[in-house]
Short mmCIF file of C-alpha atoms in Angstrom, two decimals:
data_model
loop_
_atom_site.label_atom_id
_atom_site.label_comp_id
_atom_site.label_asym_id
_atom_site.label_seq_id
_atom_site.Cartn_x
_atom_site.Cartn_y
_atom_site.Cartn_z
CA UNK A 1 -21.90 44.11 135.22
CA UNK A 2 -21.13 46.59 138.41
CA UNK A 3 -21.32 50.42 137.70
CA UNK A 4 -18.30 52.09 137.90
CA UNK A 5 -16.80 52.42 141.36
CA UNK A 6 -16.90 56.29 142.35
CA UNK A 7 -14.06 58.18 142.74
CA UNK A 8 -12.16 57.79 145.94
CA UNK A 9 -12.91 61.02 148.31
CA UNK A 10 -10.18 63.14 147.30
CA UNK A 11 -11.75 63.86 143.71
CA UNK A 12 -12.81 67.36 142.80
CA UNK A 13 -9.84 68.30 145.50
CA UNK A 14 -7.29 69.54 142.36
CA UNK A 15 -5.35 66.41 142.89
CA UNK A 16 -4.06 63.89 140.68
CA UNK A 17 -7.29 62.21 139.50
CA UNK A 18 -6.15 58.37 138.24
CA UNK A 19 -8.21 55.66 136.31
CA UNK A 20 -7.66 52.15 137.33
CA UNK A 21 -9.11 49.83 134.35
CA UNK A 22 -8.97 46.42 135.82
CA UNK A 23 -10.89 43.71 136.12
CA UNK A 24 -8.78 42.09 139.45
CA UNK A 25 -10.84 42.83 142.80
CA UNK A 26 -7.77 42.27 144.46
CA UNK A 27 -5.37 44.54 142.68
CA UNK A 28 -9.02 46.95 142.73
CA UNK A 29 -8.76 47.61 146.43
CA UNK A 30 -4.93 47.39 146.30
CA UNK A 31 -4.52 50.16 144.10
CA UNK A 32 -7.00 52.17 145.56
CA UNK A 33 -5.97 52.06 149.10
CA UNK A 34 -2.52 52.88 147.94
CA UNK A 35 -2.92 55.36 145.27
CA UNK A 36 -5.35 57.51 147.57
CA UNK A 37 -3.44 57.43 150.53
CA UNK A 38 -0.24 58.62 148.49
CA UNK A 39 -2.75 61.92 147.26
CA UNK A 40 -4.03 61.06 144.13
CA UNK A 41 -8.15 60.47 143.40
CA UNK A 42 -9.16 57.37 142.05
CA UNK A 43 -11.67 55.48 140.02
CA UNK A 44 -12.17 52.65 138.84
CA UNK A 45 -13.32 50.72 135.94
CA UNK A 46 -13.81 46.93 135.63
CA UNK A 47 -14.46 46.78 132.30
CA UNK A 48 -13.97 48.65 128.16
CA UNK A 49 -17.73 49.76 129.38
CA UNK A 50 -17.06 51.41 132.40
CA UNK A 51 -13.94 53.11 131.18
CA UNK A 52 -15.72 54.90 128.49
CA UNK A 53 -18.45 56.11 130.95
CA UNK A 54 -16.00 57.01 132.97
CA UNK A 55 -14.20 59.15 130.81
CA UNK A 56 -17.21 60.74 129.62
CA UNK A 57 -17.91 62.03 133.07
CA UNK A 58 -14.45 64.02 134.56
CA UNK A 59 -11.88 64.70 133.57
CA UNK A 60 -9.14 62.14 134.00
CA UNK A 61 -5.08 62.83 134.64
CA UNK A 62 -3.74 59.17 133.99
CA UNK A 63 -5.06 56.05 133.27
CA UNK A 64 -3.63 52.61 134.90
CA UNK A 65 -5.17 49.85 131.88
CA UNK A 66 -4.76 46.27 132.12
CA UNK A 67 -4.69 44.63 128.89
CA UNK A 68 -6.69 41.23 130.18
CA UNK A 69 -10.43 42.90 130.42
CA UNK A 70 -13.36 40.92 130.00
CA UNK A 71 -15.25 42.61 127.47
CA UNK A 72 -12.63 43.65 125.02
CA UNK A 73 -9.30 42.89 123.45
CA UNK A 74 -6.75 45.18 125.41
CA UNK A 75 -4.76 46.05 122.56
CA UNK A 76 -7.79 46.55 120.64
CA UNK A 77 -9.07 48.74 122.73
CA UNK A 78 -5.96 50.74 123.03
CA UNK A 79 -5.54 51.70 119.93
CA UNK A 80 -9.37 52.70 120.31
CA UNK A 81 -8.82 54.90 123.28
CA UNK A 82 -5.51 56.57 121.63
CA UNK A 83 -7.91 57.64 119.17
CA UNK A 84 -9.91 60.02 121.48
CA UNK A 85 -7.89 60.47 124.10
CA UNK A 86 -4.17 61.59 124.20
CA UNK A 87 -3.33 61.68 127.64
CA UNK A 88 -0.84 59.74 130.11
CA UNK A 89 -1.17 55.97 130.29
CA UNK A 90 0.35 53.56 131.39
CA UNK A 91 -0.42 49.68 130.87
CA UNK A 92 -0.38 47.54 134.04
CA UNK A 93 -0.36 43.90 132.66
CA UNK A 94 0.55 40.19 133.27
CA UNK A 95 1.67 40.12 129.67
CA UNK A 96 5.15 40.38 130.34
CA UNK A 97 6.45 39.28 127.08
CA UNK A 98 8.57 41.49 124.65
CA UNK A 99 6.22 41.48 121.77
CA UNK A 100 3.25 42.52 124.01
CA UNK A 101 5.36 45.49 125.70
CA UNK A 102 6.54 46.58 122.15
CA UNK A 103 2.90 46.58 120.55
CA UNK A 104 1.18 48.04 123.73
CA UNK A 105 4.21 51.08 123.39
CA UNK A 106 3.37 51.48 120.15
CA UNK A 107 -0.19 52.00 120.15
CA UNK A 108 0.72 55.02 122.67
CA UNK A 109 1.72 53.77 125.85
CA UNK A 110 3.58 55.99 127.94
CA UNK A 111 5.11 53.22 130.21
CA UNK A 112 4.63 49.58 130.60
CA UNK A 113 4.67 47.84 133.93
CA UNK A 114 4.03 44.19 134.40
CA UNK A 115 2.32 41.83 137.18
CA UNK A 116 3.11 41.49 139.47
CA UNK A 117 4.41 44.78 140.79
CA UNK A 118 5.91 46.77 143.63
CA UNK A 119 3.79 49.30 144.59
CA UNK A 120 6.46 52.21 145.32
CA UNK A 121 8.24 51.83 141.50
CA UNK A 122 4.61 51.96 140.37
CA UNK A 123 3.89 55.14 142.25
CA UNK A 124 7.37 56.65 140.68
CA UNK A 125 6.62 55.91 137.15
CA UNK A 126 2.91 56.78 138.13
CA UNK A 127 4.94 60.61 139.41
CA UNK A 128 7.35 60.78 136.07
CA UNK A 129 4.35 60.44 133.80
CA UNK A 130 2.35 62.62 135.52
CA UNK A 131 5.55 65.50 135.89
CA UNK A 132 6.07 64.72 132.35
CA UNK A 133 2.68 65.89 131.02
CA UNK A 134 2.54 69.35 133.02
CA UNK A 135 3.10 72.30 131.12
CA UNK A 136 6.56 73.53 130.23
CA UNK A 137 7.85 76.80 130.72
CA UNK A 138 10.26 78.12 129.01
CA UNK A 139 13.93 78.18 130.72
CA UNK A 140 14.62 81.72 132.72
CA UNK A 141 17.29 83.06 129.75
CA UNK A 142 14.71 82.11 126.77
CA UNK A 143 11.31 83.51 127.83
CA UNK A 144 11.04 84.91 124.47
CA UNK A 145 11.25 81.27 123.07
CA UNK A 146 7.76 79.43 122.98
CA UNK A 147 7.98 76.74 120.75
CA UNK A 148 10.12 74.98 117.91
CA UNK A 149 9.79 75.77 113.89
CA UNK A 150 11.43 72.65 112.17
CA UNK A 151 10.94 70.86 108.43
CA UNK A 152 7.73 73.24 108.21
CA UNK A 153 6.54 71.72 111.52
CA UNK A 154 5.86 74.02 114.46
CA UNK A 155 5.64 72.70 117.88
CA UNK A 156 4.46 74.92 120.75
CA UNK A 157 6.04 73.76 124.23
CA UNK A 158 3.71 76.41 126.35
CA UNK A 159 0.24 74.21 125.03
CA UNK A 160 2.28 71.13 124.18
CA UNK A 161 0.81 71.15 120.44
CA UNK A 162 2.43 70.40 117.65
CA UNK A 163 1.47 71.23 113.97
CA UNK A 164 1.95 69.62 110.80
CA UNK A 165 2.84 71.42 107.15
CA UNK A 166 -0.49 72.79 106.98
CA UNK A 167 -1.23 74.00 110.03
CA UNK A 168 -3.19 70.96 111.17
CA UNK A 169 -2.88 69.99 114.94
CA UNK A 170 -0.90 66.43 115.09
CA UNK A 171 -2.23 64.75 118.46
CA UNK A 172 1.28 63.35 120.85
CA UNK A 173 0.93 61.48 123.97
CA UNK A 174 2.70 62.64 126.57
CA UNK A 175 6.08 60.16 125.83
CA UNK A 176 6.07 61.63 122.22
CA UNK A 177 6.16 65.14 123.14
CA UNK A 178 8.78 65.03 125.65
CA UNK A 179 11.04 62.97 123.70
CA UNK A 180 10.51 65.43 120.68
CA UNK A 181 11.12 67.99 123.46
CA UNK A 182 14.19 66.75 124.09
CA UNK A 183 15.61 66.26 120.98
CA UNK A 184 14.41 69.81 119.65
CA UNK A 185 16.36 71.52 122.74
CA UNK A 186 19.83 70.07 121.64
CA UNK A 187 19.49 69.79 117.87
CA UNK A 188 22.30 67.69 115.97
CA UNK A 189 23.53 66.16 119.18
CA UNK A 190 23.42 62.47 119.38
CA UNK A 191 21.91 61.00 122.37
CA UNK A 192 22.33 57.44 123.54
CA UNK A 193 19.26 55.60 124.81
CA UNK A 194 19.98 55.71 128.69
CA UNK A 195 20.13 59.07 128.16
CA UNK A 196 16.93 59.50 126.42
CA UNK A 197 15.88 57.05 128.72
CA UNK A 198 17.10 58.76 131.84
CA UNK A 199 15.24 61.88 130.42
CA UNK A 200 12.00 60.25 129.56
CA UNK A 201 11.47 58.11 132.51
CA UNK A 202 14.44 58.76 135.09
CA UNK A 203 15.91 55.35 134.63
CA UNK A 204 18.48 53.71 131.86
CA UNK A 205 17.22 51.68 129.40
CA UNK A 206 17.93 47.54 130.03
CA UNK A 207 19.44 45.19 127.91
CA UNK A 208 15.99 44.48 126.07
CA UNK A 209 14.19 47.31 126.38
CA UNK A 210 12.73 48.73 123.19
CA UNK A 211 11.14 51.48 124.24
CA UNK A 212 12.75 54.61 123.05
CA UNK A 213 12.90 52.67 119.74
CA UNK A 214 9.35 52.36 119.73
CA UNK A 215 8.66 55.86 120.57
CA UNK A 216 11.31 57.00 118.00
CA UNK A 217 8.99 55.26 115.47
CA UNK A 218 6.07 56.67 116.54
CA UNK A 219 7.75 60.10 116.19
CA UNK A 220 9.06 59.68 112.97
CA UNK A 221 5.28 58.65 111.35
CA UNK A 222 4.39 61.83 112.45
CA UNK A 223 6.95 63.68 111.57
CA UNK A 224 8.83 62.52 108.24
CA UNK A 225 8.08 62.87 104.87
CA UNK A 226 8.94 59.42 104.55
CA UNK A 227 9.31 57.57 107.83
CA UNK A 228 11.34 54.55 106.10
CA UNK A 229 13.92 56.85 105.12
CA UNK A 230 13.90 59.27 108.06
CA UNK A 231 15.68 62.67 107.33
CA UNK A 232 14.83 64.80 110.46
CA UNK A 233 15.20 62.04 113.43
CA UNK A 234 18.32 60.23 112.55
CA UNK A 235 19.74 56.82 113.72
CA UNK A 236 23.30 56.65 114.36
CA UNK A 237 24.87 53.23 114.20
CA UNK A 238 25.89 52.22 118.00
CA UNK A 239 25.29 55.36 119.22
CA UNK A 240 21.56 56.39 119.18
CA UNK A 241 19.62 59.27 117.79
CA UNK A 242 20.28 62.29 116.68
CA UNK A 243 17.35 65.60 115.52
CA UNK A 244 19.27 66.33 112.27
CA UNK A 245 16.79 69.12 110.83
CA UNK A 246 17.44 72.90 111.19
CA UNK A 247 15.85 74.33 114.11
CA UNK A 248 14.41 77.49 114.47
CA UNK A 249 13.43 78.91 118.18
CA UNK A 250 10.13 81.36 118.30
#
């Protein structure tokens, strides 16, 4: 087994410092070559091994994982990582089909892309993800507001926490919190999916694409009482979603 490549030259600069987990020389030295000479630092990790040294070591802004790595289960190992670390990720994958995107979402995923891949939509979902997980602040006519009180929930935008009924910290990935974000700014309005889509990722949603579902369901295990019969995120039949709780600002 190879030791983890280092990081590309850049590292330690203040910019974007990505993860590549993959096992592909090829799409190695792609990525690499690319990513760094867009701005961003890069490592590398060839293997499950590798990406938990490497993540003991620095800290890491985003992590590219393929799910087809020779020393552990992908999915497996996602739902590992999720465990310890929360931040932005996004699966790069030959697994293209449906079931695979929806389980790999699931477990935490902030985006999906699948092999192969142009490089440039890469680098712009690469750029949402990472503009997605920087800190919010508060609009220029609500400084005074710093967070949302809802259902005995409190979520605080300025350090992006969010706590449960008893004051315990409930981890979000980086999708979760800005589509809770989102909902939480325009209470009882219903939004459509390409709009949450459009939000979330800058794109609309395509005729199969189950991911705001997916992270709708993630949301609601966190957040309801009773997830099967949701009474704070709310479906509405052929329209979408709607945050039907009262919502107080603070």
């Amino acid at each position: 087994m190879h030791a983890p490549a280092p990081p590309s030259p850049s590292a330690g600069s203040g910019l974007p410092h990505v993860l590549v987990v993959e096992d592909d020389a090829e799409i190695v030295n792609l990525l690499s070559r690319y990513l760094s000479g867009q701005g961003m630092s890069v490592s590398v990790a060839e293997s499950a091994h590798q990406l938990h040294h490497v993540l003991g070591g620095r800290e890491v802004d985003l992590i590219l994982l393929d799910l087809g790595l020779p020393d552990a289960d992908g999915l497996t190992l996602m739902r590992e990582l999720r465990q310890r670390w929360h931040g932005p990720l996004i699966i790069v994958s030959g697994r293209g089909e449906p079931v695979e995107r929806i389980v790999g979402l699931e477990l935490g995923a902030d985006d999906y892309v699948t092999k192969p891949f142009d490089l440039r939509e890469l680098l712009a979902r690469i750029r949402s993800v990472l503009r997605r997980a920087q800190p919010v602040a508060p609009p220029p006519e609500r400084r005074d507001s710093q967070g949302f009180e809802f259902d005995g929930l409190k979520l605080d935008v300025a350090a992006r926490q969010l706590h449960d009924r008893s004051g315990q910290p409930v981890a979000l990935t980086t999708g979760e919190f800005e589509l809770l974000l989102a909902l939480l700014q325009r209470p009882h309005q219903v939004f459509s999916r390409d709009q949450l889509m459009n939000a979330l990722h800058g794109r609309e949603s395509g005729p199969y694409d189950r991911a705001i579902d997916v992270q709708i369901g993630r949301l609601r295990r966190k957040l309801e009482a009773n997830p099967a019969e949701p009474a704070i995120i709310k479906s509405v039949r052929g329209a979408g979603y709607l945050f039907a709780a009262p919502v107080r600002r603070f």
